[in-house]
Short mmCIF file of C-alpha atoms and ligand atoms in Angstrom, two decimals:
data_model
loop_
_atom_site.label_atom_id
_atom_site.label_comp_id
_atom_site.label_asym_id
_atom_site.label_seq_id
_atom_site.Cartn_x
_atom_site.Cartn_y
_atom_site.Cartn_z
CA UNK A 20 77.70 61.09 57.95
CA UNK A 21 76.00 59.65 61.04
CA UNK A 22 72.37 60.79 61.08
CA UNK A 23 70.99 62.27 64.28
CA UNK A 24 67.63 60.82 65.25
CA UNK A 25 65.55 62.66 67.82
CA UNK A 26 63.09 60.53 69.75
CA UNK A 27 60.31 63.09 70.35
CA UNK A 28 57.56 60.81 71.60
CA UNK A 29 57.86 61.35 75.35
CA UNK A 30 59.81 59.79 78.24
CA UNK A 31 57.51 56.82 78.78
CA UNK A 32 57.76 55.77 75.12
CA UNK A 33 61.51 56.35 75.12
CA UNK A 34 61.88 53.73 77.85
CA UNK A 35 59.90 51.27 75.71
CA UNK A 36 61.36 52.10 72.30
CA UNK A 37 65.03 52.83 72.93
CA UNK A 38 66.29 49.26 72.90
CA UNK A 39 64.13 48.03 69.96
CA UNK A 40 65.12 51.10 67.93
CA UNK A 41 68.82 50.62 68.58
CA UNK A 42 68.56 46.95 67.60
CA UNK A 43 66.55 47.78 64.47
CA UNK A 44 68.98 50.52 63.39
CA UNK A 45 71.86 48.05 63.87
CA UNK A 46 70.07 45.42 61.77
CA UNK A 47 69.37 48.02 59.08
CA UNK A 48 73.07 48.89 59.04
CA UNK A 49 72.41 52.51 60.06
CA UNK A 50 74.96 53.99 62.45
CA UNK A 51 72.75 56.72 63.92
CA UNK A 52 72.93 58.89 67.01
CA UNK A 53 69.59 58.26 68.73
CA UNK A 54 68.57 60.41 71.69
CA UNK A 55 65.49 61.97 73.32
CA UNK A 56 67.18 65.36 73.36
CA UNK A 57 69.31 66.88 70.60
CA UNK A 58 69.89 70.46 69.39
CA UNK A 59 67.03 70.98 66.87
CA UNK A 60 69.33 72.37 64.17
CA UNK A 61 71.36 69.12 64.23
CA UNK A 62 68.43 66.69 63.93
CA UNK A 63 68.06 64.62 60.72
CA UNK A 64 64.97 62.52 61.58
CA UNK A 65 62.26 63.01 64.19
CA UNK A 66 60.57 59.93 65.64
CA UNK A 67 57.29 61.35 66.75
CA UNK A 68 54.03 60.88 68.61
CA UNK A 69 51.32 63.53 68.28
CA UNK A 70 51.27 64.25 72.03
CA UNK A 71 54.98 65.12 71.87
CA UNK A 72 56.38 68.27 73.48
CA UNK A 73 57.60 69.17 69.97
CA UNK A 74 54.83 71.12 68.26
CA UNK A 75 56.91 73.72 66.41
CA UNK A 76 59.10 72.20 63.69
CA UNK A 77 60.60 75.53 62.63
CA UNK A 78 63.92 75.04 64.53
CA UNK A 79 64.54 71.66 62.84
CA UNK A 80 66.23 73.29 59.90
CA UNK A 81 68.01 70.24 58.48
CA UNK A 82 65.53 67.48 59.34
CA UNK A 83 64.56 65.18 56.45
CA UNK A 84 61.36 63.64 57.80
CA UNK A 85 59.03 63.13 60.74
CA UNK A 86 58.42 59.45 61.40
CA UNK A 87 55.14 59.04 63.29
CA UNK A 88 54.79 56.13 65.71
CA UNK A 89 51.00 56.13 65.29
CA UNK A 90 48.85 55.13 62.33
CA UNK A 91 46.53 58.13 62.80
CA UNK A 92 48.00 61.51 61.87
CA UNK A 93 45.06 63.89 62.38
CA UNK A 94 46.87 65.72 65.20
CA UNK A 95 49.97 66.50 63.16
CA UNK A 96 48.95 66.55 59.50
CA UNK A 97 47.71 70.14 59.65
CA UNK A 98 50.66 71.51 61.66
CA UNK A 99 51.57 74.72 59.78
CA UNK A 100 55.22 74.54 60.87
CA UNK A 101 55.73 71.11 59.29
CA UNK A 102 57.19 71.38 55.78
CA UNK A 103 59.13 68.12 55.57
CA UNK A 104 57.75 64.68 54.66
CA UNK A 105 55.60 62.95 57.28
CA UNK A 106 55.53 59.15 57.39
CA UNK A 107 52.87 57.34 59.40
CA UNK A 108 53.04 53.93 61.06
CA UNK A 109 52.12 50.81 59.17
CA UNK A 110 53.30 47.99 61.40
CA UNK A 111 52.31 44.38 60.97
CA UNK A 112 52.02 43.96 64.74
CA UNK A 113 49.55 46.87 64.82
CA UNK A 114 47.64 45.37 61.89
CA UNK A 115 47.48 41.92 63.47
CA UNK A 116 46.17 43.44 66.72
CA UNK A 117 43.42 45.27 64.83
CA UNK A 118 42.44 42.14 62.92
CA UNK A 119 42.10 40.29 66.23
CA UNK A 120 40.02 43.06 67.87
CA UNK A 121 37.68 43.46 64.90
CA UNK A 122 37.27 39.73 64.36
CA UNK A 123 36.64 39.09 68.04
CA UNK A 124 34.00 41.80 68.38
CA UNK A 125 32.37 40.85 65.08
CA UNK A 126 32.11 37.23 66.22
CA UNK A 127 30.72 38.32 69.60
CA UNK A 128 27.77 39.94 67.88
CA UNK A 129 27.46 37.41 65.08
CA UNK A 130 27.29 34.48 67.50
CA UNK A 131 25.11 36.36 70.00
CA UNK A 132 27.61 35.50 72.73
CA UNK A 133 26.10 37.97 75.20
CA UNK A 134 22.88 35.96 75.35
CA UNK A 135 24.68 33.07 76.97
CA UNK A 136 27.44 34.91 78.81
CA UNK A 137 25.16 37.46 80.47
CA UNK A 138 22.18 35.18 81.13
CA UNK A 139 23.28 32.09 83.02
CA UNK A 140 19.79 31.97 84.51
CA UNK A 141 18.52 28.44 83.99
CA UNK A 142 16.59 29.33 80.83
CA UNK A 143 17.37 27.04 77.86
CA UNK A 144 17.66 29.28 74.78
CA UNK A 145 18.21 26.94 71.84
CA UNK A 146 18.46 29.52 69.02
CA UNK A 147 21.55 28.70 66.99
CA UNK A 148 23.25 31.66 65.27
CA UNK A 149 23.24 31.87 61.47
CA UNK A 150 26.36 31.04 59.52
CA UNK A 151 28.77 33.82 58.64
CA UNK A 152 27.62 33.54 55.04
CA UNK A 153 24.24 34.91 56.17
CA UNK A 154 25.69 37.96 57.95
CA UNK A 155 26.77 40.87 55.77
CA UNK A 156 29.72 42.98 56.86
CA UNK A 157 30.81 46.35 55.50
CA UNK A 158 34.20 47.83 56.25
CA UNK A 159 34.59 51.58 55.66
CA UNK A 160 38.26 52.20 54.93
CA UNK A 161 40.33 49.68 52.99
CA UNK A 162 43.80 50.81 54.01
CA UNK A 163 46.44 48.87 55.92
CA UNK A 164 44.01 48.04 58.72
CA UNK A 165 40.62 47.96 57.01
CA UNK A 166 41.75 45.70 54.16
CA UNK A 167 43.40 43.25 56.57
CA UNK A 168 40.26 43.07 58.73
CA UNK A 169 38.02 42.75 55.67
CA UNK A 170 40.13 39.90 54.32
CA UNK A 171 40.01 38.02 57.62
CA UNK A 172 36.23 38.40 57.88
CA UNK A 173 35.83 37.25 54.27
CA UNK A 174 38.10 34.29 55.04
CA UNK A 175 35.70 33.34 57.86
CA UNK A 176 32.87 33.29 55.34
CA UNK A 177 31.19 36.68 55.86
CA UNK A 178 30.13 38.43 52.66
CA UNK A 179 32.26 41.57 52.96
CA UNK A 180 31.83 44.90 51.23
CA UNK A 181 34.59 47.46 51.54
CA UNK A 182 34.46 51.19 50.86
CA UNK A 183 37.36 53.52 50.14
CA UNK A 184 38.11 56.89 48.58
CA UNK A 185 39.76 55.45 45.46
CA UNK A 186 38.28 52.48 43.58
CA UNK A 187 39.93 49.16 44.47
CA UNK A 188 39.92 45.52 43.50
CA UNK A 189 40.67 43.10 46.32
CA UNK A 190 40.14 39.36 45.90
CA UNK A 191 37.22 38.07 47.93
CA UNK A 192 35.75 41.51 48.70
CA UNK A 193 33.17 43.64 47.00
CA UNK A 194 34.92 47.01 46.79
CA UNK A 195 32.95 50.23 46.45
CA UNK A 196 33.74 53.94 46.46
CA UNK A 197 31.90 57.23 46.09
CA UNK A 198 28.60 58.35 47.60
CA UNK A 199 26.56 55.61 45.88
CA UNK A 200 29.07 53.05 47.10
CA UNK A 201 28.75 54.33 50.64
CA UNK A 202 24.97 54.12 50.45
CA UNK A 203 25.14 50.50 49.26
CA UNK A 204 27.77 49.59 51.85
CA UNK A 205 25.58 50.98 54.63
CA UNK A 206 22.32 49.47 53.37
CA UNK A 207 23.88 46.01 53.38
CA UNK A 208 25.80 46.14 56.66
CA UNK A 209 24.52 43.83 59.36
CA UNK A 210 27.89 44.58 60.94
CA UNK A 211 29.62 47.86 60.07
CA UNK A 212 33.33 48.36 60.79
CA UNK A 213 34.81 51.88 60.72
CA UNK A 214 38.49 52.01 59.83
CA UNK A 215 38.69 55.42 58.21
CA UNK A 216 41.16 58.12 59.19
CA UNK A 217 39.79 61.33 60.69
CA UNK A 218 39.87 64.04 58.02
CA UNK A 219 37.56 66.95 57.15
CA UNK A 220 35.80 64.58 54.69
CA UNK A 221 35.24 61.77 57.19
CA UNK A 222 34.26 63.78 60.27
CA UNK A 223 30.61 63.01 61.14
CA UNK A 224 30.42 60.70 58.13
CA UNK A 225 27.96 58.58 60.08
CA UNK A 226 25.30 61.21 60.66
CA UNK A 227 21.61 60.59 61.32
CA UNK A 228 20.76 60.17 57.62
CA UNK A 229 23.50 57.63 57.01
CA UNK A 230 22.79 55.73 60.23
CA UNK A 231 19.19 55.43 59.03
CA UNK A 232 20.44 53.54 55.94
CA UNK A 233 21.75 50.67 58.08
CA UNK A 234 19.48 47.63 58.29
CA UNK A 235 17.41 47.32 61.49
CA UNK A 236 19.44 45.68 64.25
CA UNK A 237 22.80 46.53 62.64
CA UNK A 238 25.88 46.54 64.83
CA UNK A 239 28.62 49.16 64.56
CA UNK A 240 32.26 48.52 65.48
CA UNK A 241 34.31 51.73 65.60
CA UNK A 242 38.04 51.30 66.14
CA UNK A 243 38.74 54.17 63.67
CA UNK A 244 38.24 57.58 65.28
CA UNK A 245 35.44 58.90 67.50
CA UNK A 246 34.42 61.91 65.37
CA UNK A 247 33.61 59.64 62.41
CA UNK A 248 30.21 59.25 64.12
CA UNK A 249 27.75 61.90 65.24
CA UNK A 250 27.38 60.79 68.88
CA UNK A 251 23.88 62.22 69.39
CA UNK A 252 22.62 60.62 66.19
CA UNK A 253 24.13 57.30 67.27
CA UNK A 254 22.49 57.45 70.69
CA UNK A 255 19.15 58.34 69.09
CA UNK A 256 19.39 55.42 66.63
CA UNK A 257 20.25 53.05 69.49
CA UNK A 258 17.46 54.41 71.72
CA UNK A 259 14.77 53.96 69.13
CA UNK A 260 15.93 50.38 68.56
CA UNK A 261 17.08 50.88 64.99
CA UNK A 262 20.61 49.77 65.80
CA UNK A 263 21.42 46.61 67.73
CA UNK A 264 24.67 47.65 69.32
CA UNK A 265 27.71 49.89 69.02
CA UNK A 266 31.12 48.72 70.17
CA UNK A 267 33.28 51.83 70.38
CA UNK A 268 37.02 51.99 70.97
CA UNK A 269 37.61 55.65 70.10
CA UNK A 270 35.89 58.85 71.21
CA UNK A 271 35.79 62.60 70.67
CA UNK A 272 37.22 63.04 74.15
CA UNK A 273 39.65 60.45 75.49
CA UNK A 274 39.59 59.16 78.16
CA UNK A 275 35.81 59.02 77.72
CA UNK A 276 34.45 61.11 80.65
CA UNK A 277 32.78 58.96 83.35
CA UNK A 278 29.47 60.83 82.93
CA UNK A 279 29.29 60.17 79.17
CA UNK A 280 26.05 58.32 78.26
CA UNK A 281 27.99 55.71 76.29
CA UNK A 282 29.25 54.15 79.53
CA UNK A 283 25.82 53.29 80.88
CA UNK A 284 24.01 52.59 77.62
CA UNK A 285 22.82 48.96 77.45
CA UNK A 286 23.54 48.79 73.71
CA UNK A 287 27.00 50.32 73.82
CA UNK A 288 30.27 48.62 74.65
CA UNK A 289 33.16 50.96 75.45
CA UNK A 290 36.74 49.77 75.05
CA UNK A 291 39.42 52.32 76.04
CA UNK A 292 41.28 52.87 72.74
CA UNK A 293 42.92 49.48 72.98
CA UNK A 294 41.81 47.97 69.66
CA UNK A 295 45.43 47.90 68.62
CA UNK A 296 48.63 49.71 69.35
CA UNK A 297 51.97 50.12 67.69
CA UNK A 298 54.22 47.23 68.75
CA UNK A 299 57.73 48.47 69.58
CA UNK A 300 59.70 45.55 68.09
CA UNK A 301 57.94 45.58 64.71
CA UNK A 302 57.45 49.37 64.59
CA UNK A 303 61.15 49.95 65.26
CA UNK A 304 61.91 47.96 62.09
CA UNK A 305 59.68 50.31 60.09
CA UNK A 306 61.33 53.42 61.56
CA UNK A 307 64.84 52.04 60.97
CA UNK A 308 63.98 51.08 57.39
CA UNK A 309 62.75 54.59 56.68
CA UNK A 310 65.93 56.13 58.12
CA UNK A 311 67.98 53.71 56.01
CA UNK A 312 65.96 54.75 52.96
CA UNK A 313 66.35 58.43 53.77
CA UNK A 314 70.11 58.03 54.06
CA UNK A 315 70.21 56.11 50.77
CA UNK A 316 68.11 58.82 49.04
CA UNK A 317 65.34 56.26 48.42
CA UNK A 318 61.63 57.06 48.74
CA UNK A 319 60.29 56.76 52.28
CA UNK A 320 57.58 54.22 53.13
CA UNK A 321 54.05 55.15 54.24
CA UNK A 322 54.22 58.85 53.42
CA UNK A 323 51.18 60.89 54.37
CA UNK A 324 49.35 62.79 51.64
CA UNK A 325 49.14 66.15 53.39
CA UNK A 326 46.36 67.36 51.11
CA UNK A 327 44.18 64.30 51.65
CA UNK A 328 44.95 64.44 55.38
CA UNK A 329 46.01 60.80 55.86
P1 LIG B 27 45.13 53.98 55.81
O1 LIG B 27 46.02 52.85 55.37
O2 LIG B 27 45.55 55.37 55.54
O3 LIG B 27 43.71 53.71 55.16
C1 LIG B 27 42.67 54.63 55.22
C2 LIG B 27 41.52 54.12 54.35
O4 LIG B 27 40.44 55.04 54.46
C3 LIG B 27 41.90 54.04 52.88
O5 LIG B 27 41.29 52.92 52.28
C4 LIG B 27 41.31 55.33 52.32
O6 LIG B 27 40.94 55.27 50.96
C5 LIG B 27 40.05 55.45 53.16
N1 LIG B 27 39.57 56.82 53.17
C6 LIG B 27 40.17 57.94 53.62
N2 LIG B 27 39.40 59.02 53.43
C7 LIG B 27 38.29 58.58 52.82
C8 LIG B 27 37.11 59.20 52.35
N3 LIG B 27 36.93 60.54 52.45
N4 LIG B 27 36.15 58.44 51.78
C9 LIG B 27 36.33 57.10 51.65
N5 LIG B 27 37.42 56.44 52.08
C10 LIG B 27 38.38 57.16 52.66
O7 LIG B 27 44.86 53.88 57.38
P2 LIG B 27 44.97 52.60 58.33
O8 LIG B 27 46.38 52.33 58.67
O9 LIG B 27 44.15 51.50 57.75
O10 LIG B 27 44.28 53.20 59.65
C11 LIG B 27 42.94 53.64 59.63
C12 LIG B 27 42.65 54.39 60.92
O11 LIG B 27 42.55 53.48 62.02
C13 LIG B 27 43.73 55.36 61.38
O12 LIG B 27 43.67 56.58 60.66
C14 LIG B 27 43.39 55.54 62.83
O13 LIG B 27 42.44 56.60 62.95
C15 LIG B 27 42.71 54.22 63.21
N6 LIG B 27 43.49 53.43 64.19
C16 LIG B 27 42.92 53.11 65.36
C17 LIG B 27 43.61 52.34 66.27
C18 LIG B 27 42.98 51.92 67.57
O14 LIG B 27 43.64 51.34 68.42
N7 LIG B 27 41.71 52.17 67.77
C19 LIG B 27 44.92 51.90 65.99
C20 LIG B 27 45.47 52.27 64.76
C21 LIG B 27 44.76 53.03 63.87
P3 LIG B 27 42.06 55.04 49.83
O15 LIG B 27 42.47 53.60 49.97
O16 LIG B 27 41.36 55.30 48.56
O17 LIG B 27 43.19 56.00 50.12
#
């Protein structure tokens, strides 16, 4: 039977995704009916973005799965009407974009680029930066994105510690877990990268006590989710000079309101949730592969653990 695939991620995304999805479904050998509007009771798969008009899944009585276009699922994972499998996006274009953002911002701080870019003032400042081997990096979250970023930073020569919920072994990284692991990861982070999902366990993970564990002058890069950090505690740590800088891509409220103190803070860089995005061509392949798998009664890729929340 031809599966019916509802594209429930909004009109703007439909214009971007329709052609790549049709091509990917063709390549996967799936003859599907793909449309942005279908009778709910006839839908087999729902391609989804959390800001979709679809918030009640009850009418989708025969749907097999929701296929999220985003990596983060915090806005859908707790939906009480959702009782079918939820797959999230792991897309190598998205991963590559995140690796580039994290590496670029880590190198900015490591090399002290601002000193020379912001001060073209005739003063000769001959302080050479240390080598990467003398700058410790910790990456909280060793999933699709965190592990890829950690590997790239290790490849550049940074000593990299990673922290995750379950214990891991990854070549070239020191991998830690648990509360003691977190403490060690923070204490040894000249540069700290946050690539955790937002869950009840990770919300406000970086509170005042944990920020105080970071070495003086530490730099935070947060492309994960805004609520991972207690904003007031972060501002206080920056104001008293304990932290060197925070480069933030994600916020509790997005867009970040113009009056928010992060905008004007001399030790904060705001980027507008652009660290990385799902790339239609590569993401369409992932969606099509999951529909192919669903039709072949094979396990879906990248399923969300609803209890863990990611
Ligand atoms: P992922 O593959 O699900 O990895 C999540 C990682 O976090 C895993 O290593 C997991 O541990 C760890 N983790 C989760 N809860 C934890 C806890 N309580 N304590 C310790 N570690 C915990 O996710 P991903 O694809 O790498 O994406 C990470 C996040 O990046 C997304 O959730 C999203 O919020 C964010 N993101 C941002 C952008 C952007 O443009 N700014 C773009 C895409 C994604 P285990 O390995 O043990 O499961």
